[in-house]
Coordinates of N, CA and C in Angstrom, one line a residue:
X1 N 0.7 -1.1 -0.1 CA 0.0 0.2 0.1 C 1.0 1.1 -0.1
X2 N 0.6 2.2 -0.8 CA 1.4 3.4 -0.7 C 0.4 4.7 -0.5
X3 N 0.5 5.3 0.6 CA -0.3 6.2 1.1 C 0.4 7.6 1.0
X4 N -0.3 8.5 0.2 CA 0.2 9.9 0.2 C -0.7 10.9 1.0
X5 N 0.4 11.7 1.8 CA -0.2 12.6 2.5 C 0.5 13.9 2.4
X6 N -0.3 15.0 2.5 CA 0.1 16.2 1.9 C -0.3 17.2 2.9
X7 N 0.8 18.1 3.6 CA 0.4 19.1 4.2 C 1.6 20.2 3.9
X8 N 1.0 21.4 3.5 CA 1.8 22.6 3.1 C 2.9 22.0 1.7
X9 N 4.1 22.2 2.2 CA 5.1 21.8 1.2 C 6.0 20.2 1.7
X10 N 4.9 19.7 2.6 CA 5.7 18.3 2.9 C 4.8 17.3 2.3
X11 N 5.3 16.6 2.0 CA 5.0 15.2 1.2 C 5.4 13.8 1.6
X12 N 4.3 13.2 2.2 CA 4.7 11.9 3.2 C 4.2 10.6 2.3
X13 N 5.0 9.8 2.1 CA 4.3 8.4 1.6 C 4.9 7.3 2.6
X14 N 4.0 6.5 2.8 CA 4.0 5.3 3.6 C 4.1 3.8 2.9
X15 N 5.4 3.1 2.7 CA 5.1 2.2 1.8 C 6.2 1.0 2.7
X16 N 5.9 -0.2 3.1 CA 6.9 -1.3 3.7 C 7.3 -0.8 4.9
X17 N 6.3 -0.3 5.7 CA 6.5 0.0 7.1 C 7.5 1.4 7.4
X18 N 7.8 2.0 6.0 CA 8.7 3.2 6.0 C 8.1 4.5 5.7
X19 N 8.1 5.4 6.4 CA 7.4 6.8 6.2 C 8.7 7.6 5.2
X20 N 8.2 8.1 4.4 CA 9.4 9.0 3.6 C 8.7 10.3 3.5
X21 N 9.4 11.3 4.0 CA 8.6 12.9 3.9 C 9.7 13.5 3.2
X22 N 9.3 14.5 2.3 CA 10.2 15.5 1.5 C 9.7 16.7 1.8
X23 N 10.2 17.7 2.0 CA 9.8 19.1 2.2 C 11.0 19.9 1.1
X24 N 10.4 20.9 0.6 CA 10.9 21.6 -0.3 C 10.7 23.1 -0.1
X25 N 11.8 24.0 -0.4 CA 11.7 25.3 -0.4 C 12.6 26.0 -1.3
X26 N 12.4 27.2 -2.1 CA 13.2 27.9 -2.8 C 13.9 28.9 -1.6
X27 N 15.2 29.2 -2.0 CA 15.9 30.0 -0.9 C 16.8 31.0 -1.9
X28 N 16.4 32.4 -1.8 CA 17.2 33.4 -2.3 C 18.4 34.0 -1.5
X29 N 19.2 33.0 -1.6 CA 20.6 33.4 -1.1 C 21.8 32.5 -1.9
X30 N 23.2 33.0 -1.5 CA 24.2 32.7 -2.2 C 24.6 31.2 -1.8
X31 N 25.2 30.3 -2.5 CA 25.4 29.0 -2.3 C 26.1 29.0 -0.7
X32 N 27.1 29.6 -0.9 CA 27.8 29.7 0.3 C 26.8 29.8 1.6
X33 N 25.6 30.7 1.8 CA 24.9 30.9 2.6 C 24.1 29.9 2.9
X34 N 23.5 29.3 1.9 CA 22.9 27.8 2.1 C 23.4 26.9 2.6
X35 N 25.0 26.5 1.9 CA 25.7 25.3 2.6 C 26.1 25.8 3.8
X36 N 26.1 26.9 4.2 CA 26.5 27.1 5.7 C 25.4 26.8 6.9
X37 N 24.2 26.9 6.3 CA 23.2 26.7 7.5 C 22.9 24.9 7.4
X38 N 23.1 24.5 6.5 CA 22.8 23.1 6.1 C 24.2 22.7 7.4
X39 N 25.5 22.7 6.8 CA 26.7 22.8 8.0 C 26.5 23.0 9.3
X40 N 25.7 24.2 9.6 CA 25.5 24.3 11.1 C 24.2 23.5 11.7
X41 N 23.5 23.3 11.0 CA 22.5 22.1 11.2 C 23.1 20.9 12.0
X42 N 23.8 20.5 10.9 CA 24.4 19.1 11.2 C 25.5 19.2 12.3
X43 N 26.3 20.2 12.1 CA 27.4 20.3 13.3 C 26.5 20.3 14.7
X44 N 25.5 21.0 14.7 CA 24.6 21.4 16.0 C 24.1 20.0 16.6
X45 N 23.5 19.4 15.5 CA 22.6 18.2 15.9 C 23.8 17.3 16.2
X46 N 25.1 17.1 15.8 CA 25.7 16.2 16.2 C 26.7 16.3 17.5
X47 N 27.0 17.9 17.8 CA 27.6 18.4 18.8 C 27.2 19.0 20.0
X48 N 25.7 19.7 19.8 CA 25.0 20.1 20.9 C 23.4 20.5 20.4
X49 N 22.9 19.5 20.4 CA 21.5 19.4 19.8 C 20.8 20.5 20.2
X50 N 21.2 20.7 21.7 CA 20.0 22.1 22.4 C 20.3 23.2 21.8
X51 N 21.3 23.6 20.9 CA 21.6 24.7 20.4 C 20.6 25.0 19.2
X52 N 20.2 23.8 18.9 CA 19.2 23.6 17.5 C 18.1 24.4 17.9
X53 N 17.5 24.6 19.2 CA 16.3 25.2 19.8 C 16.6 26.7 19.6
X54 N 17.6 27.2 19.4 CA 17.8 28.3 19.5 C 17.4 29.0 18.1
X55 N 17.6 28.2 17.0 CA 17.5 28.7 15.8 C 16.7 27.7 14.8
X56 N 17.3 26.5 14.4 CA 16.8 25.6 13.4 C 15.6 24.9 14.0
X57 N 15.2 24.7 15.7 CA 13.9 24.2 15.9 C 13.0 25.4 16.6
X58 N 13.6 26.7 16.2 CA 12.5 27.6 17.1 C 11.1 27.4 16.0
X59 N 10.2 27.6 17.1 CA 8.7 27.5 16.6 C 8.4 25.9 16.7
X60 N 9.1 24.9 17.0 CA 8.8 23.6 16.8 C 8.6 23.2 18.2
X61 N 8.5 24.0 19.4 CA 8.6 23.4 20.7 C 7.0 23.1 21.1
X62 N 6.9 22.6 22.3 CA 5.4 21.8 22.6 C 4.7 23.0 22.4
X63 N 3.2 22.5 21.7 CA 2.4 23.8 21.9 C 1.3 23.6 22.8
X64 N 1.1 22.7 23.5 CA 0.4 22.4 24.6 C -0.9 22.0 23.8
X65 N -0.6 21.1 23.0 CA -1.6 20.4 21.9 C -1.3 18.9 21.8
X66 N -2.4 18.4 22.8 CA -2.2 16.8 23.0 C -1.7 16.1 21.8
X67 N -2.4 16.2 20.5 CA -1.9 15.7 19.4 C -0.6 16.4 18.8
X68 N -0.5 17.2 18.7 CA 0.8 17.8 18.4 C 2.1 17.5 19.4
X69 N 1.8 17.2 20.7 CA 2.7 17.0 21.3 C 3.2 15.5 21.9
X70 N 2.3 14.6 21.0 CA 2.2 13.2 21.4 C 3.5 12.3 21.6
X71 N 4.5 12.8 21.1 CA 5.8 12.3 21.5 C 6.9 13.7 22.2
X72 N 7.5 13.5 23.2 CA 8.4 14.5 23.3 C 9.8 13.8 23.7
X73 N 10.9 14.7 23.5 CA 12.3 14.2 23.4 C 13.0 15.0 24.2
X74 N 13.6 14.3 25.2 CA 14.7 15.2 26.1 C 16.1 14.9 25.8
X75 N 16.7 15.7 25.3 CA 18.2 15.7 25.2 C 19.0 15.6 26.2
X76 N 19.9 14.7 26.7 CA 20.8 14.8 27.6 C 22.3 14.8 27.7
X77 N 23.0 14.1 26.6 CA 24.2 14.2 26.4 C 24.6 14.1 24.9
X78 N 25.6 14.4 24.7 CA 26.1 14.3 23.1 C 27.5 14.0 23.2
X79 N 27.8 13.0 22.1 CA 29.4 13.0 21.9 C 29.6 12.7 20.4
X80 N 30.8 13.6 19.9 CA 31.1 14.0 18.4 C 32.7 13.6 18.1
X81 N 32.8 12.7 17.1 CA 34.3 12.8 16.7 C 34.5 13.6 15.5
X82 N 34.7 14.4 15.2 CA 35.0 15.4 14.1 C 35.7 14.7 12.8
X83 N 36.8 13.9 13.1 CA 37.6 13.1 12.3 C 36.8 12.1 11.6
X84 N 35.8 11.4 12.2 CA 35.0 10.5 11.6 C 33.5 11.3 11.2
X85 N 33.2 12.2 11.5 CA 31.8 12.6 11.3 C 30.8 12.0 11.8
X86 N 31.3 11.4 13.1 CA 30.4 10.4 13.5 C 30.1 11.2 15.1
X87 N 28.9 10.8 15.7 CA 28.2 11.2 17.0 C 27.3 10.4 17.4
X88 N 27.2 10.3 19.0 CA 25.8 9.9 19.4 C 25.1 11.1 20.4
X89 N 23.6 10.8 20.4 CA 23.1 11.8 21.7 C 22.7 10.6 22.5
X90 N 22.2 11.0 23.8 CA 21.6 10.3 24.9 C 20.3 11.2 25.0
X91 N 19.0 10.2 24.9 CA 17.8 11.2 25.2 C 16.6 10.1 26.0
X92 N 15.8 10.9 26.5 CA 14.6 10.2 26.8 C 13.6 10.5 26.2
X93 N 12.8 9.5 25.6 CA 11.5 10.1 25.0 C 10.6 9.5 25.5
X94 N 9.7 10.5 25.5 CA 8.3 10.5 26.6 C 7.3 10.1 25.5
X95 N 6.5 9.3 25.7 CA 4.7 9.2 25.4 C 4.0 9.4 26.5
X96 N 3.6 10.8 26.6 CA 2.6 11.2 27.6 C 1.6 10.2 28.0
X97 N 1.4 9.8 29.2 CA 0.1 8.8 29.6 C 0.8 7.5 29.3
X98 N 1.9 7.2 28.7 CA 1.9 5.7 28.3 C 3.3 5.3 29.0
X99 N 4.5 6.0 28.4 CA 6.0 5.2 28.7 C 6.9 6.5 28.6
X100 N 7.8 6.2 29.4 CA 9.1 7.3 29.1 C 10.2 6.1 29.0
X101 N 10.9 6.5 27.8 CA 11.9 5.4 27.3 C 13.2 6.3 27.8
X102 N 14.1 5.9 28.9 CA 15.1 6.7 29.3 C 16.7 6.2 28.8
X103 N 17.6 7.3 28.7 CA 18.9 6.9 28.5 C 19.0 6.3 26.9
X104 N 18.2 6.8 25.9 CA 18.2 5.8 24.7 C 19.4 6.7 24.1
X105 N 20.3 5.6 23.4 CA 21.5 6.2 22.7 C 21.3 6.0 21.3
X106 N 21.6 7.0 20.4 CA 21.0 7.2 19.0 C 22.4 7.8 18.1
X107 N 23.0 7.0 17.4 CA 24.2 7.3 16.8 C 23.8 8.0 15.7
X108 N 24.7 8.8 14.9 CA 24.7 9.5 13.7 C 25.8 9.5 12.9
X109 N 25.8 9.2 11.5 CA 27.1 9.3 10.5 C 26.7 10.2 9.7
X110 N 27.4 11.0 9.0 CA 27.3 12.1 8.2 C 28.2 11.5 7.1
X111 N 27.6 11.7 5.8 CA 27.9 11.6 4.3 C 27.8 12.6 3.6
X112 N 28.7 13.4 2.8 CA 28.6 14.7 2.2 C 29.1 14.5 0.7
X113 N 28.2 14.4 -0.3 CA 28.7 14.3 -1.4 C 27.8 15.5 -2.4
X114 N 28.8 15.5 -3.8 CA 28.0 16.7 -4.6 C 27.9 15.9 -6.0
X115 N 26.7 15.7 -6.6 CA 26.8 15.1 -7.9 C 25.9 16.0 -8.9
X116 N 26.4 16.5 -10.0 CA 26.1 17.3 -11.0 C 25.5 18.5 -10.3
X117 N 26.5 19.1 -9.4 CA 26.2 20.5 -8.8 C 25.4 20.3 -7.7
X118 N 24.6 19.3 -7.5 CA 23.7 19.0 -6.4 C 24.6 18.4 -5.2
X119 N 24.4 19.2 -4.0 CA 25.0 18.7 -2.7 C 24.0 17.8 -2.1
X120 N 24.4 16.7 -1.6 CA 23.8 15.9 -1.0 C 24.3 15.5 0.7
X121 N 23.8 16.1 1.6 CA 24.4 16.2 2.9 C 23.3 15.1 3.7
X122 N 23.9 13.9 3.8 CA 23.2 12.9 4.6 C 23.4 12.5 5.9
X123 N 22.7 12.4 6.9 CA 22.8 11.8 8.2 C 22.2 10.5 8.5
X124 N 22.7 9.7 8.8 CA 22.2 8.1 9.1 C 22.4 7.8 10.7
X125 N 21.1 7.4 11.0 CA 20.7 7.2 12.4 C 20.9 5.7 12.8
X126 N 21.7 5.3 13.5 CA 21.9 3.9 13.9 C 21.1 3.8 15.6
X127 N 20.2 3.1 15.4 CA 19.7 2.5 16.6 C 18.6 1.3 16.3
X128 N 18.5 0.6 16.9 CA 17.7 -0.8 16.8 C 17.1 -1.0 17.9
X129 N 15.7 -0.9 18.1 CA 15.1 -1.3 19.6 C 13.5 -1.3 18.9
X130 N 12.7 -1.2 20.3 CA 11.5 -1.0 20.3 C 11.0 0.5 19.7
X131 N 11.9 1.5 19.6 CA 11.4 2.9 19.2 C 11.9 3.1 17.7
X132 N 12.7 2.5 17.2 CA 13.3 2.8 15.7 C 14.2 1.7 15.1
X133 N 13.6 1.4 13.9 CA 14.6 0.5 13.3 C 15.8 1.1 12.3
X134 N 15.0 2.2 11.6 CA 16.0 2.9 10.8 C 15.8 4.2 10.3
X135 N 16.4 5.0 10.1 CA 16.2 6.6 10.1 C 17.4 7.2 9.2
X136 N 17.1 8.3 8.3 CA 17.9 9.0 7.6 C 17.7 10.2 7.2
X137 N 18.4 11.0 7.1 CA 17.8 12.4 6.7 C 18.8 13.1 5.5
X138 N 18.5 13.7 4.7 CA 19.5 14.0 3.6 C 19.0 15.6 3.4
X139 N 19.9 16.4 3.1 CA 19.7 17.8 2.8 C 20.3 17.9 1.2
X140 N 19.4 18.3 0.3 CA 19.8 18.2 -1.0 C 19.8 20.0 -1.3
X141 N 20.9 20.3 -1.7 CA 20.8 21.8 -2.5 C 21.3 22.0 -3.8
X142 N 20.1 22.4 -4.4 CA 20.2 22.5 -5.9 C 20.5 24.0 -6.3
X143 N 21.2 24.4 -7.0 CA 21.4 25.7 -7.7 C 20.7 25.9 -8.6
X144 N 20.0 27.0 -8.7 CA 19.2 27.5 -9.8 C 19.6 28.6 -10.6
X145 N 20.3 29.4 -9.9 CA 21.6 30.5 -10.3 C 22.2 30.9 -9.4
X146 N 23.0 32.0 -9.5 CA 24.0 32.1 -8.5 C 23.3 32.7 -7.1
X147 N 22.3 33.0 -7.0 CA 21.6 33.6 -5.7 C 20.1 33.1 -5.5
X148 N 19.9 32.1 -6.1 CA 18.5 31.2 -5.9 C 18.8 29.7 -5.8
X149 N 18.3 28.9 -5.0 CA 18.5 27.7 -4.8 C 17.4 26.9 -4.1
X150 N 17.2 25.7 -4.4 CA 16.1 24.7 -3.9 C 16.7 24.0 -2.7
X151 N 16.1 24.3 -1.5 CA 16.6 23.2 -0.5 C 15.5 22.3 0.0
X152 N 16.2 21.0 -0.4 CA 15.0 20.0 -0.1 C 15.5 18.9 1.2
X153 N 14.7 18.8 2.1 CA 14.9 17.9 3.3 C 14.1 16.5 2.9
X154 N 15.1 15.4 2.9 CA 14.1 14.0 2.9 C 14.6 13.3 4.0
X155 N 13.5 12.7 4.7 CA 13.4 12.0 5.7 C 12.9 10.6 5.4
X156 N 13.7 9.6 6.0 CA 13.1 8.0 6.2 C 13.3 7.5 7.6
X157 N 12.2 7.1 7.7 CA 11.7 6.8 9.3 C 11.1 5.2 9.1
X158 N 11.8 4.2 9.9 CA 11.1 2.9 10.1 C 11.1 2.7 11.3
X159 N 9.9 2.9 12.0 CA 9.7 2.6 13.8 C 10.2 1.0 13.8
X160 N 10.5 1.1 15.2 CA 10.5 -0.3 15.9 C 9.2 -1.0 16.4
X161 N 9.0 -1.7 17.3 CA 7.6 -2.6 17.3 C 6.5 -1.4 18.2
X162 N 7.2 -1.0 19.3 CA 6.3 0.0 20.2 C 5.9 1.2 19.3
X163 N 6.9 2.0 18.7 CA 6.2 3.3 18.1 C 5.5 2.6 16.9
X164 N 6.2 1.3 16.1 CA 5.0 1.0 14.8 C 3.7 0.8 15.3
X165 N 3.1 0.6 16.5 CA 2.0 0.3 16.9 C 1.3 1.7 17.6
X166 N 2.2 2.3 18.1 CA 1.6 3.7 18.6 C 1.6 4.8 17.7
X167 N 2.3 5.0 16.8 CA 2.4 5.8 15.7 C 1.8 5.8 14.6
X168 N 0.5 5.8 14.5 CA -0.2 6.0 13.4 C -0.1 6.8 12.2
X169 N -0.7 6.7 11.2 CA -0.4 7.7 10.0 C -0.6 9.4 10.3
X170 N -1.9 9.4 11.4 CA -2.2 10.5 11.8 C -1.3 11.2 12.9
X171 N -1.1 10.2 14.0 CA 0.1 10.8 14.7 C 1.4 11.1 13.9
X172 N 1.8 10.5 13.1 CA 2.9 10.9 12.4 C 2.7 12.6 12.0
X173 N 1.6 12.6 11.0 CA 1.1 14.1 10.6 C 1.3 14.9 11.4
X174 N 0.6 14.9 12.4 CA 0.3 15.7 13.7 C 1.6 16.1 14.3
X175 N 2.3 15.4 14.6 CA 3.5 15.2 15.1 C 4.8 15.7 14.7
X176 N 4.9 15.3 13.4 CA 6.2 15.6 12.9 C 6.3 16.4 11.5
X177 N 5.2 16.4 10.7 CA 5.3 17.2 9.3 C 5.4 18.4 9.7
X178 N 4.4 19.3 10.5 CA 4.6 20.8 10.6 C 5.8 21.0 11.3
X179 N 6.7 20.1 11.8 CA 7.9 20.5 12.3 C 8.8 20.4 11.4
X180 N 8.7 19.5 10.5 CA 10.1 19.4 9.4 C 9.8 20.9 8.6
X181 N 8.1 21.1 8.2 CA 8.2 22.3 7.5 C 8.9 23.8 8.1
X182 N 8.7 23.4 9.4 CA 9.1 24.8 10.2 C 10.8 24.6 10.2
X183 N 11.3 23.5 10.3 CA 12.9 23.4 10.3 C 13.1 24.0 9.1
X184 N 12.7 23.8 8.1 CA 13.3 23.9 6.6 C 13.0 25.6 6.4
X185 N 11.9 26.1 7.0 CA 11.5 27.4 7.1 C 12.6 28.2 7.6
X186 N 12.9 27.8 8.8 CA 14.0 28.5 9.7 C 15.5 28.3 9.1
X187 N 15.8 27.2 8.3 CA 16.9 27.2 7.5 C 17.2 28.2 6.3
X188 N 15.8 28.3 5.6 CA 15.7 29.3 4.4 C 15.9 30.9 5.0
X189 N 15.2 31.1 6.2 CA 15.3 32.3 6.8 C 16.7 32.8 7.2
X190 N 17.4 32.1 8.0 CA 18.5 32.1 8.3 C 19.8 32.4 7.1
X191 N 19.5 31.5 5.9 CA 20.4 31.8 4.7 C 20.3 33.1 4.2
X192 N 19.0 33.4 4.0 CA 18.2 34.8 3.6 C 18.7 35.9 4.2
X193 N 18.5 35.8 5.5 CA 18.5 37.0 6.5 C 19.8 37.0 7.4
X194 N 20.3 35.6 7.9 CA 21.5 35.7 8.9 C 20.7 35.5 10.1
X195 N 19.3 35.6 10.4 CA 18.9 35.5 11.9 C 17.4 34.6 11.5
X196 N 17.4 34.0 12.6 CA 15.9 33.3 12.4 C 14.5 33.7 13.6
X197 N 13.7 34.0 13.0 CA 12.4 34.4 13.6 C 11.5 33.8 13.9
X198 N 11.5 32.7 13.3 CA 10.4 31.6 13.6 C 9.2 31.9 12.7
X199 N 9.0 32.9 12.1 CA 8.0 33.4 11.4 C 8.1 33.6 9.8
X200 N 9.1 33.1 9.3 CA 9.5 33.0 7.8 C 8.4 32.1 7.2
X201 N 7.6 32.7 6.2 CA 6.4 32.0 5.5 C 5.4 31.1 6.3
X202 N 4.8 32.1 7.2 CA 4.0 31.8 8.4 C 3.2 30.5 7.7
X203 N 3.5 29.4 8.8 CA 2.7 28.1 8.7 C 1.2 28.3 8.9
X204 N 0.2 27.4 8.2 CA -1.0 27.3 8.4 C -1.3 26.5 9.8
X205 N -2.3 26.9 10.5 CA -2.8 26.3 11.9 C -3.1 24.6 11.6

């Protein structure tokens, strides 16, 4: 079965127990600026993920909405090896009213390539258990001209047995899709203006 879900500019398909989401925006900024925000995002994610809350994750915090806040993540510790582009984070994952998974170690490895002028910066997540079986995220940066680019975020997620039961397609849409849109918006805003307000291309409720 192949299900297509659409919200704003996020497109999600669900096939073979895997969610694939794609969020795409145009960016009126130089290649250097767009590359830099992608670099900043990946670096902060692997070295100090809490810093992402000050810019890339701005606007994605808990909304006091039971559906949007059905899953919460508390970041506790980070390790990063810059020579290997490898790191891991320690988190608690909370499912309000059901269960809290404590001290979950999630590893990540970066691969960065350029093919036909398009940059592909991919982070593979390594954790096998009841929460997650597979996850990877890739930023694609496609130049249209010197100061216009297309920034695409591709996300693939296959949940472990617990989350596969708990995370319905509606839960995935309510919890994750609007946050992906906000993150891409924040990266675009920073590339274009150098700052993030969280209000670039206002999202619909």
